[in-house]
């Protein structure tokens, strides 16, 4: 039964070209799955994710795969529990199973958007693990991708960040995350909801100017379209696709170089990288190798400025460190004075040492 603010019609309609297009995008993502595999739709009740749920439900009815959904209630708005409950009812009426609402607590310490994202993905990972899902589908569109690239440009981010959201990635639990609608415009997901007689929930925070993404969506991109001509969103999304290929290739080269260079101390509390070999690497690869060393020691992705500070140690002029990188990890080089005092250290000479700070 439809709930207030939402509606769904069980009637069969002639297949529209847009629906056919959306089904093709979803079918490409599930082509390798078995009929007993479970796909979970991350659904907020908004147009993008509700359209995705409706399209995916077609494949559940056909028996191609099993399709369920997870509604994450962030608890950040008054009435969010009711919205989540109504969304779950619509998903169940579409034939999705299992459908569950997961309430999360958004912790401070990050920006509100980043904190909500962290909580959301933790809930999705937990749901996928509990139900043994093979895939989680997200309803991000071409417009979301364009906004992501624009925000990355504003932050001065590198290639990986400017590559935007990947169409497919593996989560920490091994589940696959897929974004089949990255080539669809947001207006098309709204149209799908209209064709399917679904009334999505419109999140008021999407238009709140306190959030950078909202400003990019409703202020910056329209001005760019007006001043530079139409097609800006498509161009930004196309740039993301090109940069994603470049980033994948650079990451692959960096992984190879890292495997060739990395050494560990006997108790693995320090990681060593040969300085001369690092100097010979191209900056784009060298910085990635240093970042891999930091994450290997349980740190977080260092900023560009921190990586440059670590690279400066290779000049063997000035301070030998340590240079603080990120996540409680530092890097240093041993000076000759230190080496002269410790006969056990010469094996480390000519190497950068990355360590986890106590």
Coordinates of C-alpha atoms in Angstrom, one line a residue:
X1 CA 0.0 0.0 0.0
X2 CA 1.4 3.4 -0.9
X3 CA 2.5 5.6 2.0
X4 CA 1.9 9.3 2.4
X5 CA 4.3 11.3 0.2
X6 CA 5.1 8.2 -2.0
X7 CA 3.2 6.2 -4.5
X8 CA 3.8 3.2 -6.8
X9 CA 1.6 1.7 -9.4
X10 CA 1.6 -2.0 -10.0
X11 CA 0.2 -1.6 -13.5
X12 CA 2.2 -2.8 -16.5
X13 CA 3.2 -0.1 -19.0
X14 CA 4.8 0.0 -22.4
X15 CA 8.6 0.0 -22.0
X16 CA 9.9 3.6 -22.4
X17 CA 13.4 4.2 -24.0
X18 CA 14.7 5.8 -20.8
X19 CA 13.7 2.8 -18.7
X20 CA 15.3 0.5 -21.3
X21 CA 18.5 2.5 -21.1
X22 CA 18.5 2.3 -17.3
X23 CA 17.9 -1.4 -17.3
X24 CA 20.8 -1.9 -19.7
X25 CA 23.1 0.0 -17.3
X26 CA 22.1 -2.2 -14.4
X27 CA 22.2 -5.4 -16.4
X28 CA 25.8 -4.7 -17.3
X29 CA 26.7 -4.5 -13.7
X30 CA 25.1 -7.8 -12.7
X31 CA 26.1 -9.7 -15.8
X32 CA 28.6 -11.9 -13.9
X33 CA 26.3 -12.6 -10.9
X34 CA 24.3 -15.7 -10.3
X35 CA 20.5 -15.9 -9.8
X36 CA 21.0 -16.6 -6.1
X37 CA 23.4 -13.7 -5.6
X38 CA 22.0 -10.8 -3.5
X39 CA 22.3 -7.1 -4.7
X40 CA 21.5 -4.5 -2.1
X41 CA 20.4 -1.0 -3.2
X42 CA 21.5 1.8 -0.9
X43 CA 18.3 3.9 -1.0
X44 CA 17.7 7.3 0.7
X45 CA 14.2 7.7 -0.9
X46 CA 15.5 10.4 -3.2
X47 CA 15.0 10.3 -7.0
X48 CA 18.4 8.8 -7.8
X49 CA 18.3 5.8 -5.5
X50 CA 14.6 5.3 -5.8
X51 CA 14.9 5.1 -9.6
X52 CA 17.7 2.7 -9.2
X53 CA 15.7 0.5 -6.9
X54 CA 12.8 0.5 -9.3
X55 CA 15.0 -0.5 -12.2
X56 CA 16.8 -3.2 -10.2
X57 CA 13.4 -4.6 -9.0
X58 CA 12.8 -5.6 -12.7
X59 CA 15.7 -8.1 -12.5
X60 CA 14.5 -9.5 -9.2
X61 CA 11.1 -10.2 -10.7
X62 CA 12.7 -11.9 -13.6
X63 CA 14.8 -14.0 -11.3
X64 CA 18.1 -12.7 -12.7
X65 CA 19.4 -11.9 -9.2
X66 CA 17.9 -11.3 -5.7
X67 CA 17.5 -7.6 -4.9
X68 CA 17.2 -6.1 -1.5
X69 CA 17.8 -2.6 0.0
X70 CA 19.3 -0.8 2.9
X71 CA 17.9 2.6 4.1
X72 CA 20.4 4.4 6.3
X73 CA 18.8 6.8 8.8
X74 CA 21.5 9.3 9.7
X75 CA 19.2 10.9 12.3
X76 CA 20.3 14.4 11.3
X77 CA 16.9 15.8 10.4
X78 CA 13.6 15.9 12.3
X79 CA 11.4 13.1 11.2
X80 CA 14.2 11.1 9.6
X81 CA 13.0 7.9 11.1
X82 CA 9.6 8.3 9.5
X83 CA 11.2 9.1 6.1
X84 CA 13.3 6.0 6.4
X85 CA 10.2 3.9 7.3
X86 CA 8.2 5.3 4.3
X87 CA 11.1 4.6 2.0
X88 CA 11.3 1.0 3.2
X89 CA 7.6 0.5 2.6
X90 CA 8.0 1.7 -1.0
X91 CA 10.9 -0.6 -1.6
X92 CA 9.0 -3.6 -0.2
X93 CA 6.1 -2.7 -2.5
X94 CA 8.5 -2.9 -5.4
X95 CA 9.2 -6.5 -4.4
X96 CA 12.7 -6.0 -2.9
X97 CA 13.7 -8.3 -0.1
X98 CA 15.3 -8.1 2.4
X99 CA 14.6 -4.4 3.1
X100 CA 16.0 -2.9 6.3
X101 CA 16.5 0.4 7.9
X102 CA 19.8 1.0 9.7
X103 CA 20.0 3.9 12.1
X104 CA 23.5 5.3 12.5
X105 CA 25.2 7.8 14.8
X106 CA 27.2 10.5 13.0
X107 CA 30.2 11.4 15.0
X108 CA 31.8 14.8 15.1
X109 CA 35.4 15.3 14.2
X110 CA 35.0 15.5 10.5
X111 CA 32.9 17.8 8.3
X112 CA 29.2 16.9 8.4
X113 CA 29.2 15.5 4.9
X114 CA 32.3 13.4 5.5
X115 CA 31.0 12.2 8.9
X116 CA 27.7 11.1 7.4
X117 CA 29.4 9.3 4.6
X118 CA 31.7 7.4 7.0
X119 CA 28.7 6.3 9.0
X120 CA 26.7 5.4 5.9
X121 CA 29.3 3.2 4.4
X122 CA 29.9 1.5 7.8
X123 CA 26.2 0.6 7.8
X124 CA 26.3 -0.6 4.2
X125 CA 29.3 -2.8 4.9
X126 CA 27.6 -4.3 8.0
X127 CA 24.4 -5.0 6.1
X128 CA 26.3 -6.5 3.1
X129 CA 28.2 -8.8 5.5
X130 CA 25.1 -9.8 7.5
X131 CA 23.1 -10.7 4.4
X132 CA 26.0 -12.1 2.3
X133 CA 25.4 -9.6 -0.5
X134 CA 27.6 -9.8 -3.6
X135 CA 27.1 -6.2 -4.5
X136 CA 25.8 -2.9 -3.2
X137 CA 24.5 -0.5 -5.8
X138 CA 24.6 3.3 -5.3
X139 CA 22.5 5.8 -7.2
X140 CA 25.1 8.4 -8.0
X141 CA 24.6 10.2 -11.4
X142 CA 26.6 12.1 -13.9
X143 CA 25.7 15.3 -12.1
X144 CA 27.1 13.9 -8.8
X145 CA 30.3 13.0 -10.6
X146 CA 30.6 16.5 -12.1
X147 CA 30.1 18.0 -8.7
X148 CA 32.8 15.7 -7.2
X149 CA 35.3 16.8 -9.8
X150 CA 34.5 20.4 -9.3
X151 CA 35.0 20.1 -5.5
X152 CA 38.3 18.3 -6.1
X153 CA 39.5 21.2 -8.3
X154 CA 38.5 23.7 -5.6
X155 CA 40.6 21.7 -3.0
X156 CA 43.6 21.4 -5.3
X157 CA 43.4 17.7 -5.3
X158 CA 45.5 15.2 -7.2
X159 CA 44.7 12.8 -10.1
X160 CA 42.9 10.2 -8.0
X161 CA 40.6 12.7 -6.4
X162 CA 39.8 14.4 -9.7
X163 CA 39.0 11.0 -11.1
X164 CA 35.8 11.2 -9.1
X165 CA 33.7 8.3 -7.9
X166 CA 34.7 4.9 -9.4
X167 CA 32.0 3.1 -11.3
X168 CA 33.0 -0.1 -9.4
X169 CA 35.2 -0.6 -6.3
X170 CA 35.6 -3.3 -3.7
X171 CA 34.7 -2.6 -0.1
X172 CA 36.7 -3.5 2.9
X173 CA 34.6 -6.7 3.5
X174 CA 35.0 -7.8 -0.1
X175 CA 31.6 -6.7 -1.4
X176 CA 31.5 -4.9 -4.7
X177 CA 30.1 -1.3 -4.8
X178 CA 28.7 -0.4 -8.2
X179 CA 27.3 2.9 -9.6
X180 CA 25.4 2.0 -12.7
X181 CA 23.8 5.4 -13.2
X182 CA 27.1 7.5 -13.6
X183 CA 26.2 8.1 -17.2
X184 CA 22.6 9.2 -16.4
X185 CA 21.7 12.8 -15.6
X186 CA 19.8 13.6 -12.4
X187 CA 16.9 14.8 -14.4
X188 CA 16.6 11.4 -16.0
X189 CA 16.3 9.7 -12.6
X190 CA 13.5 12.1 -11.8
X191 CA 11.8 11.2 -15.1
X192 CA 12.2 7.5 -14.3
X193 CA 10.4 8.1 -11.0
X194 CA 7.6 9.9 -12.9
X195 CA 7.3 7.0 -15.4
X196 CA 7.1 4.5 -12.6
X197 CA 4.7 6.7 -10.7
X198 CA 7.0 7.0 -7.8
X199 CA 7.1 10.1 -5.6
X200 CA 10.6 10.5 -4.2
X201 CA 11.5 12.3 -1.1
X202 CA 13.4 15.6 -1.8
X203 CA 16.1 16.1 0.9
X204 CA 16.0 19.8 1.9
X205 CA 19.7 19.7 2.8
X206 CA 20.6 19.3 -0.9
X207 CA 19.8 23.0 -1.3
X208 CA 21.4 24.1 2.0
X209 CA 24.1 26.6 1.0
X210 CA 26.2 25.8 4.1
X211 CA 27.3 22.6 2.3
X212 CA 29.9 23.0 -0.5
X213 CA 28.3 20.4 -2.7
X214 CA 25.0 22.3 -2.6
X215 CA 26.7 25.5 -3.6
X216 CA 28.5 23.7 -6.4
X217 CA 25.1 22.2 -7.6
X218 CA 22.9 25.2 -7.4
X219 CA 25.2 28.2 -7.8
X220 CA 28.6 27.3 -9.4
X221 CA 27.6 24.8 -12.1
X222 CA 24.6 27.0 -13.4
X223 CA 27.0 30.0 -13.7
X224 CA 29.5 27.8 -15.6
X225 CA 26.8 26.6 -17.9
X226 CA 25.6 30.2 -18.5
X227 CA 29.1 31.6 -19.1
X228 CA 30.9 28.8 -20.8
X229 CA 28.0 27.1 -22.6
X230 CA 26.0 23.9 -22.1
X231 CA 27.6 20.5 -21.5
X232 CA 29.8 21.5 -18.5
X233 CA 28.6 18.6 -16.3
X234 CA 29.2 16.1 -19.2
X235 CA 32.7 17.6 -19.7
X236 CA 33.6 17.3 -16.0
X237 CA 32.4 13.7 -15.9
X238 CA 34.3 12.9 -19.0
X239 CA 37.5 14.4 -17.4
X240 CA 36.9 12.1 -14.4
X241 CA 36.7 9.1 -16.6
X242 CA 40.0 10.0 -18.4
X243 CA 41.7 10.8 -15.2
X244 CA 40.5 7.5 -13.6
X245 CA 42.3 5.6 -16.3
X246 CA 45.5 7.7 -15.8
X247 CA 45.3 7.2 -12.0
X248 CA 44.9 3.5 -12.4
X249 CA 48.0 3.3 -14.5
X250 CA 50.1 5.4 -12.2
X251 CA 48.9 3.5 -9.2
X252 CA 49.9 0.2 -10.9
X253 CA 53.4 1.5 -11.6
X254 CA 53.7 2.8 -8.1
X255 CA 52.7 -0.6 -6.7
X256 CA 55.4 -2.3 -8.7
X257 CA 58.1 0.2 -7.6
X258 CA 57.0 -0.1 -4.0
X259 CA 57.2 -3.9 -4.0
X260 CA 60.7 -3.6 -5.5
X261 CA 61.9 -1.1 -2.9
X262 CA 60.2 -1.9 0.4
X263 CA 62.1 -3.5 3.3
X264 CA 61.2 -4.0 6.9
X265 CA 63.1 -4.0 10.1
X266 CA 63.2 -7.3 11.9
X267 CA 60.2 -6.6 14.2
X268 CA 58.4 -4.7 11.3
X269 CA 58.1 -1.5 13.4
X270 CA 60.0 0.4 10.6
X271 CA 59.8 0.4 6.9
X272 CA 62.8 1.2 4.8
X273 CA 63.1 2.7 1.3
X274 CA 66.3 3.1 -0.7
X275 CA 67.0 6.8 -1.2
X276 CA 68.8 6.5 -4.5
X277 CA 66.1 4.3 -6.0
X278 CA 63.5 6.8 -4.9
X279 CA 65.4 9.7 -6.4
X280 CA 65.3 7.9 -9.8
X281 CA 61.5 7.6 -9.8
X282 CA 59.3 10.2 -11.5
X283 CA 57.7 12.5 -8.9
X284 CA 54.2 11.1 -9.6
X285 CA 55.4 7.6 -8.9
X286 CA 57.8 8.6 -6.0
X287 CA 55.0 10.4 -4.1
X288 CA 52.7 7.4 -4.5
X289 CA 55.4 5.1 -3.2
X290 CA 55.8 7.3 -0.1
X291 CA 52.0 7.3 0.4
X292 CA 51.9 3.5 0.1
X293 CA 54.6 3.3 2.8
X294 CA 52.5 5.5 5.1
X295 CA 49.4 3.4 4.7
X296 CA 51.4 0.3 5.1
X297 CA 52.4 1.6 8.6
X298 CA 48.7 2.2 9.4
X299 CA 48.8 5.9 8.6
X300 CA 46.3 7.8 6.4
X301 CA 46.8 9.3 3.0
X302 CA 49.3 12.2 3.4
X303 CA 48.6 15.6 1.9
X304 CA 50.7 16.8 -1.1
X305 CA 52.5 19.3 1.1
X306 CA 53.5 16.5 3.5
X307 CA 54.8 14.3 0.7
X308 CA 56.9 17.2 -0.6
X309 CA 58.4 17.6 2.9
X310 CA 59.3 13.9 2.9
X311 CA 60.8 14.2 -0.6
X312 CA 63.0 17.0 0.7
X313 CA 64.8 14.5 2.9
X314 CA 66.2 12.9 -0.3
X315 CA 68.3 16.1 -0.9
X316 CA 70.4 15.3 2.1
X317 CA 70.6 19.0 2.9
X318 CA 69.3 20.4 6.1
X319 CA 67.3 18.4 8.6
X320 CA 67.3 14.7 8.6
X321 CA 63.8 14.7 10.0
X322 CA 61.6 13.3 11.3
X323 CA 58.9 14.6 9.1
X324 CA 55.3 14.0 10.4
X325 CA 53.2 12.7 7.6
X326 CA 49.7 11.6 8.6
X327 CA 47.9 9.2 11.0
X328 CA 50.7 9.0 13.5
X329 CA 53.4 8.1 10.9
X330 CA 56.7 9.9 10.4
X331 CA 59.7 9.5 8.1
X332 CA 63.4 10.3 8.7
X333 CA 66.9 9.6 7.3
X334 CA 69.8 8.7 9.5
X335 CA 72.6 11.3 9.7
X336 CA 76.2 10.2 9.6
X337 CA 76.6 11.4 13.2
X338 CA 74.0 8.9 14.3
X339 CA 75.5 6.2 12.2
X340 CA 78.9 6.8 13.8
X341 CA 77.4 6.2 17.3
X342 CA 75.6 2.9 16.5
X343 CA 77.5 0.2 14.7
X344 CA 74.2 -1.6 14.0
X345 CA 72.8 1.2 11.9
X346 CA 75.1 1.3 8.7
X347 CA 72.7 -1.1 6.9
X348 CA 70.1 1.6 7.0
X349 CA 72.4 4.3 5.5
X350 CA 71.1 5.6 2.2
X351 CA 67.5 4.7 3.1
X352 CA 64.4 6.6 4.3
X353 CA 62.9 5.1 7.4
X354 CA 59.1 5.2 7.8
X355 CA 57.8 4.4 11.3
X356 CA 54.7 4.3 13.3
X357 CA 55.0 6.8 16.2
X358 CA 54.2 5.5 19.6

